[in-house]
Short mmCIF file of C-alpha atoms and ligand atoms in Angstrom, two decimals:
data_model
loop_
_atom_site.label_atom_id
_atom_site.label_comp_id
_atom_site.label_asym_id
_atom_site.label_seq_id
_atom_site.Cartn_x
_atom_site.Cartn_y
_atom_site.Cartn_z
CA UNK A 1 8.98 -9.88 -21.44
CA UNK A 2 9.74 -9.14 -17.80
CA UNK A 3 10.17 -5.46 -16.93
CA UNK A 4 12.37 -4.58 -13.94
CA UNK A 5 11.18 -1.63 -11.84
CA UNK A 6 13.82 -0.03 -9.60
CA UNK A 7 12.94 1.22 -6.12
CA UNK A 8 13.50 4.84 -5.16
CA UNK A 9 14.12 5.94 -1.58
CA UNK A 10 11.41 8.20 -0.16
CA UNK A 11 11.25 9.65 3.36
CA UNK A 12 7.89 8.73 4.82
CA UNK A 13 7.48 12.09 6.50
CA UNK A 14 5.88 12.68 9.84
CA UNK A 15 7.81 13.83 12.86
CA UNK A 16 10.87 11.70 12.12
CA UNK A 17 11.70 10.43 8.69
CA UNK A 18 11.77 6.69 8.20
CA UNK A 19 12.71 5.86 4.61
CA UNK A 20 10.82 3.50 2.31
CA UNK A 21 11.65 1.94 -1.07
CA UNK A 22 8.89 2.90 -3.53
CA UNK A 23 8.47 0.74 -6.63
CA UNK A 24 4.98 1.91 -7.66
CA UNK A 25 4.00 4.24 -9.20
CA UNK A 26 6.84 4.80 -11.68
CA UNK A 27 7.14 7.09 -14.65
CA UNK A 28 6.82 4.07 -16.95
CA UNK A 29 4.21 2.21 -14.91
CA UNK A 30 1.31 3.55 -12.81
CA UNK A 31 -0.62 0.35 -12.18
CA UNK A 32 -0.36 -3.43 -11.90
CA UNK A 33 -3.99 -4.55 -11.98
CA UNK A 34 -5.59 -2.03 -9.60
CA UNK A 35 -2.40 -1.88 -7.47
CA UNK A 36 -1.25 1.74 -7.70
CA UNK A 37 1.29 2.11 -4.90
CA UNK A 38 3.96 -0.10 -3.32
CA UNK A 39 6.19 0.96 -0.43
CA UNK A 40 8.68 -1.57 0.95
CA UNK A 41 10.68 -0.92 4.11
CA UNK A 42 13.15 -2.52 6.45
CA UNK A 43 14.26 -4.52 8.18
CA UNK A 44 14.99 -1.26 10.05
CA UNK A 45 16.07 -0.90 13.64
CA UNK A 46 13.50 1.41 15.20
CA UNK A 47 16.09 2.92 17.56
CA UNK A 48 17.91 4.19 14.44
CA UNK A 49 15.00 5.24 12.19
CA UNK A 50 12.51 6.38 14.83
CA UNK A 51 10.04 3.80 13.51
CA UNK A 52 6.74 4.62 11.89
CA UNK A 53 5.07 7.79 13.15
CA UNK A 54 2.50 8.74 10.56
CA UNK A 55 0.00 11.21 12.02
CA UNK A 56 -3.65 11.47 10.90
CA UNK A 57 -3.95 12.06 7.15
CA UNK A 58 -6.79 11.59 4.65
CA UNK A 59 -7.44 9.21 1.74
CA UNK A 60 -10.04 8.95 -1.04
CA UNK A 61 -10.69 6.50 -3.86
CA UNK A 62 -8.40 3.70 -2.69
CA UNK A 63 -7.78 0.86 -0.27
CA UNK A 64 -4.62 0.60 1.82
CA UNK A 65 -3.11 -2.84 2.38
CA UNK A 66 -0.66 -3.19 5.25
CA UNK A 67 1.38 -6.41 5.38
CA UNK A 68 4.23 -6.74 7.83
CA UNK A 69 7.19 -9.15 7.91
CA UNK A 70 8.32 -7.85 11.33
CA UNK A 71 7.21 -5.40 14.03
CA UNK A 72 3.79 -4.11 15.02
CA UNK A 73 1.93 -0.97 13.89
CA UNK A 74 -1.03 0.56 15.66
CA UNK A 75 -3.76 1.65 13.24
CA UNK A 76 -6.53 4.10 14.11
CA UNK A 77 -9.04 5.50 11.65
CA UNK A 78 -11.98 7.88 11.52
CA UNK A 79 -14.43 5.01 10.95
CA UNK A 80 -13.71 4.02 14.56
CA UNK A 81 -11.33 1.15 13.83
CA UNK A 82 -8.39 0.52 16.13
CA UNK A 83 -6.15 -2.42 15.21
CA UNK A 84 -2.69 -3.80 15.79
CA UNK A 85 -1.10 -4.64 12.44
CA UNK A 86 1.08 -7.74 12.93
CA UNK A 87 3.29 -9.89 10.67
CA UNK A 88 1.40 -12.34 8.50
CA UNK A 89 -1.97 -10.64 8.99
CA UNK A 90 -3.78 -8.54 6.39
CA UNK A 91 -5.13 -5.16 7.42
CA UNK A 92 -7.12 -3.57 4.62
CA UNK A 93 -8.67 -0.12 4.90
CA UNK A 94 -11.18 1.07 2.33
CA UNK A 95 -11.11 4.86 2.04
CA UNK A 96 -13.97 5.13 -0.45
CA UNK A 97 -15.36 8.68 -0.38
CA UNK A 98 -13.14 9.70 2.53
CA UNK A 99 -11.35 8.45 5.65
CA UNK A 100 -8.44 9.57 7.80
CA UNK A 101 -6.04 7.38 9.75
CA UNK A 102 -2.79 7.22 11.68
CA UNK A 103 -0.11 4.50 11.73
CA UNK A 104 2.37 4.31 14.58
CA UNK A 105 4.80 1.49 15.38
CA UNK A 106 4.26 0.19 18.91
CA UNK A 107 6.71 0.85 21.77
CA UNK A 108 7.72 -2.83 21.92
CA UNK A 109 8.69 -2.88 18.21
CA UNK A 110 12.48 -3.04 17.83
CA UNK A 111 12.58 -3.91 14.13
CA UNK A 112 10.15 -2.84 11.40
CA UNK A 113 9.87 -4.68 8.10
CA UNK A 114 7.03 -4.85 5.61
CA UNK A 115 5.06 -3.30 2.80
CA UNK A 116 2.20 -0.90 2.32
CA UNK A 117 0.24 -1.07 -0.90
CA UNK A 118 -2.69 0.87 -2.30
CA UNK A 119 -5.43 -0.43 -4.52
CA UNK A 120 -7.27 2.05 -6.76
CA UNK A 121 -11.03 1.60 -6.50
CA UNK A 122 -12.80 1.23 -9.86
CA UNK A 123 -14.93 4.28 -10.74
CA UNK A 124 -18.17 2.45 -9.93
CA UNK A 125 -17.05 1.87 -6.29
CA UNK A 126 -14.81 4.78 -5.48
CA UNK A 127 -17.44 6.59 -3.39
CA UNK A 128 -18.13 3.49 -1.29
CA UNK A 129 -18.41 3.59 2.53
CA UNK A 130 -15.15 3.61 4.50
CA UNK A 131 -14.40 0.16 5.95
CA UNK A 132 -11.69 -1.94 7.58
CA UNK A 133 -10.94 -5.66 7.33
CA UNK A 134 -8.54 -7.95 9.14
CA UNK A 135 -7.59 -11.45 7.95
CA UNK A 136 -4.88 -13.89 9.09
CA UNK A 137 -4.41 -16.31 6.17
CA UNK A 138 -3.16 -19.85 6.72
CA UNK A 139 0.36 -20.77 5.65
CA UNK A 140 0.11 -23.19 2.73
CA UNK A 141 3.02 -25.43 1.72
CA UNK A 142 4.33 -27.07 -1.41
CA UNK A 143 7.56 -28.58 -2.69
CA UNK A 144 10.18 -26.08 -1.51
CA UNK A 145 7.80 -23.22 -0.77
CA UNK A 146 5.53 -21.70 1.89
CA UNK A 147 2.90 -19.08 1.04
CA UNK A 148 0.30 -16.85 2.64
CA UNK A 149 -2.34 -15.66 0.19
CA UNK A 150 -3.96 -12.57 1.70
CA UNK A 151 -6.06 -11.34 -1.24
CA UNK A 152 -7.60 -13.30 -4.09
CA UNK A 153 -6.84 -16.91 -4.90
CA UNK A 154 -3.54 -18.65 -5.63
CA UNK A 155 -1.67 -21.88 -4.76
CA UNK A 156 -4.79 -23.56 -3.40
CA UNK A 157 -5.53 -20.80 -0.89
CA UNK A 158 -8.34 -18.26 -1.22
CA UNK A 159 -8.79 -15.07 0.79
CA UNK A 160 -12.35 -14.34 1.95
CA UNK A 161 -11.68 -10.59 1.87
CA UNK A 162 -13.73 -9.09 -0.94
CA UNK A 163 -12.08 -6.78 -3.45
CA UNK A 164 -13.65 -4.29 -5.86
CA UNK A 165 -11.71 -5.62 -8.85
CA UNK A 166 -10.05 -9.04 -9.44
CA UNK A 167 -6.77 -9.06 -7.45
CA UNK A 168 -4.25 -11.37 -5.88
CA UNK A 169 -1.55 -10.85 -3.25
CA UNK A 170 0.68 -13.37 -1.49
CA UNK A 171 3.88 -13.63 0.52
CA UNK A 172 6.16 -16.51 -0.54
CA UNK A 173 9.25 -18.13 0.92
CA UNK A 174 11.13 -20.31 -1.58
CA UNK A 175 13.97 -22.72 -0.84
CA UNK A 176 17.02 -22.53 -3.08
CA UNK A 177 16.48 -24.60 -6.21
CA UNK A 178 12.70 -24.20 -6.17
CA UNK A 179 10.83 -23.34 -9.34
CA UNK A 180 7.22 -22.31 -8.86
CA UNK A 181 4.56 -21.55 -11.44
CA UNK A 182 1.60 -20.14 -9.49
CA UNK A 183 -1.83 -20.73 -10.99
CA UNK A 184 -2.44 -17.25 -12.33
CA UNK A 185 -5.75 -16.02 -13.58
CA UNK A 186 -6.23 -14.71 -17.09
CA UNK A 187 -5.82 -11.94 -18.03
CA UNK A 188 -4.01 -10.89 -14.84
CA UNK A 189 -0.80 -8.89 -14.90
CA UNK A 190 1.66 -9.49 -12.03
CA UNK A 191 4.39 -7.95 -9.95
CA UNK A 192 7.05 -9.83 -7.98
CA UNK A 193 8.89 -7.85 -5.29
CA UNK A 194 12.08 -9.40 -3.92
CA UNK A 195 12.55 -8.81 -0.20
CA UNK A 196 15.67 -10.98 -0.12
CA UNK A 197 17.19 -13.83 -2.07
CA UNK A 198 18.25 -14.68 -5.58
CA UNK A 199 15.28 -14.85 -7.92
CA UNK A 200 14.50 -15.21 -11.61
CA UNK A 201 11.05 -14.27 -12.89
CA UNK A 202 10.33 -15.82 -16.31
CA UNK A 203 14.08 -16.24 -16.70
CA UNK A 204 14.94 -12.61 -15.87
CA UNK A 205 17.11 -11.93 -12.82
CA UNK A 206 15.37 -9.81 -10.19
CA UNK A 207 17.63 -8.32 -7.54
CA UNK A 208 16.79 -7.58 -3.93
CA UNK A 209 14.26 -4.70 -3.61
CA UNK A 210 13.41 -4.67 -7.33
CA UNK A 211 9.88 -5.25 -8.62
CA UNK A 212 9.47 -7.45 -11.69
CA UNK A 213 6.45 -6.75 -13.91
CA UNK A 214 4.86 -9.51 -15.98
CA UNK A 215 2.33 -8.47 -18.64
CA UNK A 216 -1.33 -9.61 -18.78
CA UNK A 217 -1.88 -13.18 -19.86
CA UNK A 218 1.79 -14.19 -19.51
CA UNK A 219 2.50 -17.21 -17.32
CA UNK A 220 4.42 -16.48 -14.14
CA UNK A 221 7.43 -18.60 -13.24
CA UNK A 222 9.47 -17.82 -10.14
CA UNK A 223 12.81 -19.61 -9.67
CA UNK A 224 14.87 -19.23 -6.51
CA UNK A 225 18.61 -19.97 -6.67
CA UNK A 226 18.89 -19.37 -2.93
CA UNK A 227 16.49 -19.06 0.00
CA UNK A 228 14.22 -16.23 -1.20
CA UNK A 229 11.42 -14.10 0.21
CA UNK A 230 9.08 -12.45 -2.27
CA UNK A 231 5.73 -10.71 -2.52
CA UNK A 232 3.50 -11.50 -5.49
CA UNK A 233 0.76 -9.08 -6.53
CA UNK A 234 -1.51 -9.21 -9.53
CA UNK A 235 -4.81 -8.26 -10.97
CA UNK A 236 -6.90 -7.65 -14.02
CA UNK A 237 -5.75 -4.42 -15.68
CA UNK A 238 -7.89 -1.63 -14.22
CA UNK A 239 -8.64 -0.20 -17.66
CA UNK A 240 -9.30 3.26 -16.23
CA UNK A 241 -7.25 6.42 -16.05
CA UNK A 242 -6.59 7.74 -12.54
CA UNK A 243 -5.13 10.87 -11.01
CA UNK A 244 -2.87 10.14 -8.03
CA UNK A 245 -1.72 13.01 -5.89
CA UNK A 246 -0.53 12.89 -2.26
CA UNK A 247 -2.95 10.51 -0.51
CA UNK A 248 -5.75 10.79 -3.03
CA UNK A 249 -6.82 8.70 -5.99
CA UNK A 250 -9.30 10.55 -8.17
CA UNK A 251 -10.30 10.85 -11.78
CA UNK A 252 -9.51 14.50 -12.45
CA UNK A 253 -7.65 17.51 -11.12
CA UNK A 254 -10.69 19.27 -9.67
CA UNK A 255 -11.72 16.27 -7.59
CA UNK A 256 -8.27 16.17 -5.98
CA UNK A 257 -8.35 19.94 -5.33
CA UNK A 258 -11.72 19.51 -3.59
CA UNK A 259 -10.43 16.65 -1.40
CA UNK A 260 -7.42 18.75 -0.43
CA UNK A 261 -9.63 21.72 0.48
CA UNK A 262 -11.98 19.52 2.50
CA UNK A 263 -9.06 18.13 4.54
CA UNK A 264 -7.41 21.52 5.11
CA UNK A 265 -10.76 22.99 6.21
CA UNK A 266 -10.98 20.31 8.90
CA UNK A 267 -7.49 20.77 10.30
CA UNK A 268 -6.91 24.53 10.14
CA UNK A 269 -8.45 27.33 12.17
CA UNK A 270 -9.70 30.66 10.80
CA UNK A 271 -6.12 31.94 10.67
CA UNK A 272 -4.83 28.95 8.67
CA UNK A 273 -2.98 27.45 11.65
CA UNK A 274 -2.93 23.65 11.98
CA UNK A 275 -5.14 22.67 14.90
CA UNK A 276 -4.26 20.14 17.62
CA UNK A 277 -5.40 16.61 16.82
CA UNK A 278 -7.94 16.87 19.64
CA UNK A 279 -9.41 20.01 18.04
CA UNK A 280 -9.84 19.14 14.38
CA UNK A 281 -13.29 19.67 12.93
CA UNK A 282 -15.48 16.76 11.93
CA UNK A 283 -16.22 16.57 8.21
CA UNK A 284 -15.72 14.45 5.14
CA UNK A 285 -12.62 12.76 6.59
CA UNK A 286 -13.99 12.31 10.11
CA UNK A 287 -11.88 12.32 13.25
CA UNK A 288 -9.22 9.81 14.33
CA UNK A 289 -9.92 9.45 18.03
CA UNK A 290 -7.27 8.46 20.54
CA UNK A 291 -4.43 9.99 18.57
CA UNK A 292 -2.17 12.71 19.92
CA UNK A 293 -0.08 13.66 16.90
CA UNK A 294 -0.98 16.85 15.01
CA UNK A 295 -2.66 16.03 11.67
CA UNK A 296 -0.56 16.18 8.49
CA UNK A 297 -1.32 19.21 6.27
CA UNK A 298 -1.57 18.61 2.52
CA UNK A 299 1.26 20.02 0.41
CA UNK A 300 0.49 22.86 -2.01
CA UNK A 301 -1.00 21.81 -5.33
CA UNK A 302 1.42 21.92 -8.28
CA UNK A 303 1.03 24.82 -10.70
CA UNK A 304 0.11 22.55 -13.60
CA UNK A 305 -3.17 20.65 -13.69
CA UNK A 306 -2.85 17.00 -12.72
CA UNK A 307 -3.09 14.67 -15.70
CA UNK A 308 -4.86 11.30 -15.56
CA UNK A 309 -2.63 8.27 -16.15
CA UNK A 310 -3.48 4.72 -17.17
MN1 LIG B 1 -2.33 6.35 4.81
#
């Protein structure tokens, strides 16, 4: 049974508001494997949207995966990494116990198109050291398809980037009339996001911008009626309950409250005013050097306690 998850439009925030299509998490689905977040955007003309201007903000308990189809984003983080995120190249940031970063599309970017995903770290690894990895996977070909496998193993291509739970992620271009049954691993569950084209997943029609969910252990068959561009994600079900709030993945309400307080303590002065980016205090989330945007304050906590979700 293929479940169709609809995107919802969310302003990304920051100084100007570029809009993304969010397909994870959803009320009915929090996770696909350890994948807990999927934002899809563009192709957007940067002169209309203002591009990506995400000032320094914190993360815990997750990895961010940036994968672009078009444009370039400059990444800076508090672990001292500075990278240009380009189409067809994986940039994976491990937040672990705490990191902060900024993401800004470069001046020469006219069109921005891609995805950002988050991976929840299993409990045993969620306090791991912050880290950053870059990997440009080869393009592999088959009958009527091209693929880049950037995490895990699929279609005869294996990513050397280590993950903390079994995962897979690949970008696929399918010619019209192609039917592909990727070699999935058991008991993975999968998601297929349609960037463009006319696609059926296990016989179910998946429209542009929708995310199809395929349950653990089910075979995955992707048929393209027309030239189609899709993203495939998958993984072993995490089997843990998580609390997701703002940029944090934790296990309970109090842990998220603590992370929020730690971040606000770094970026506000004694009067509660947000400090300049050059003046934020060092602490759990470190300092993003070379950035000029003011850091992003956390929103207020909701009145109700956050509930863990599986
Ligand atoms: Mn981020």
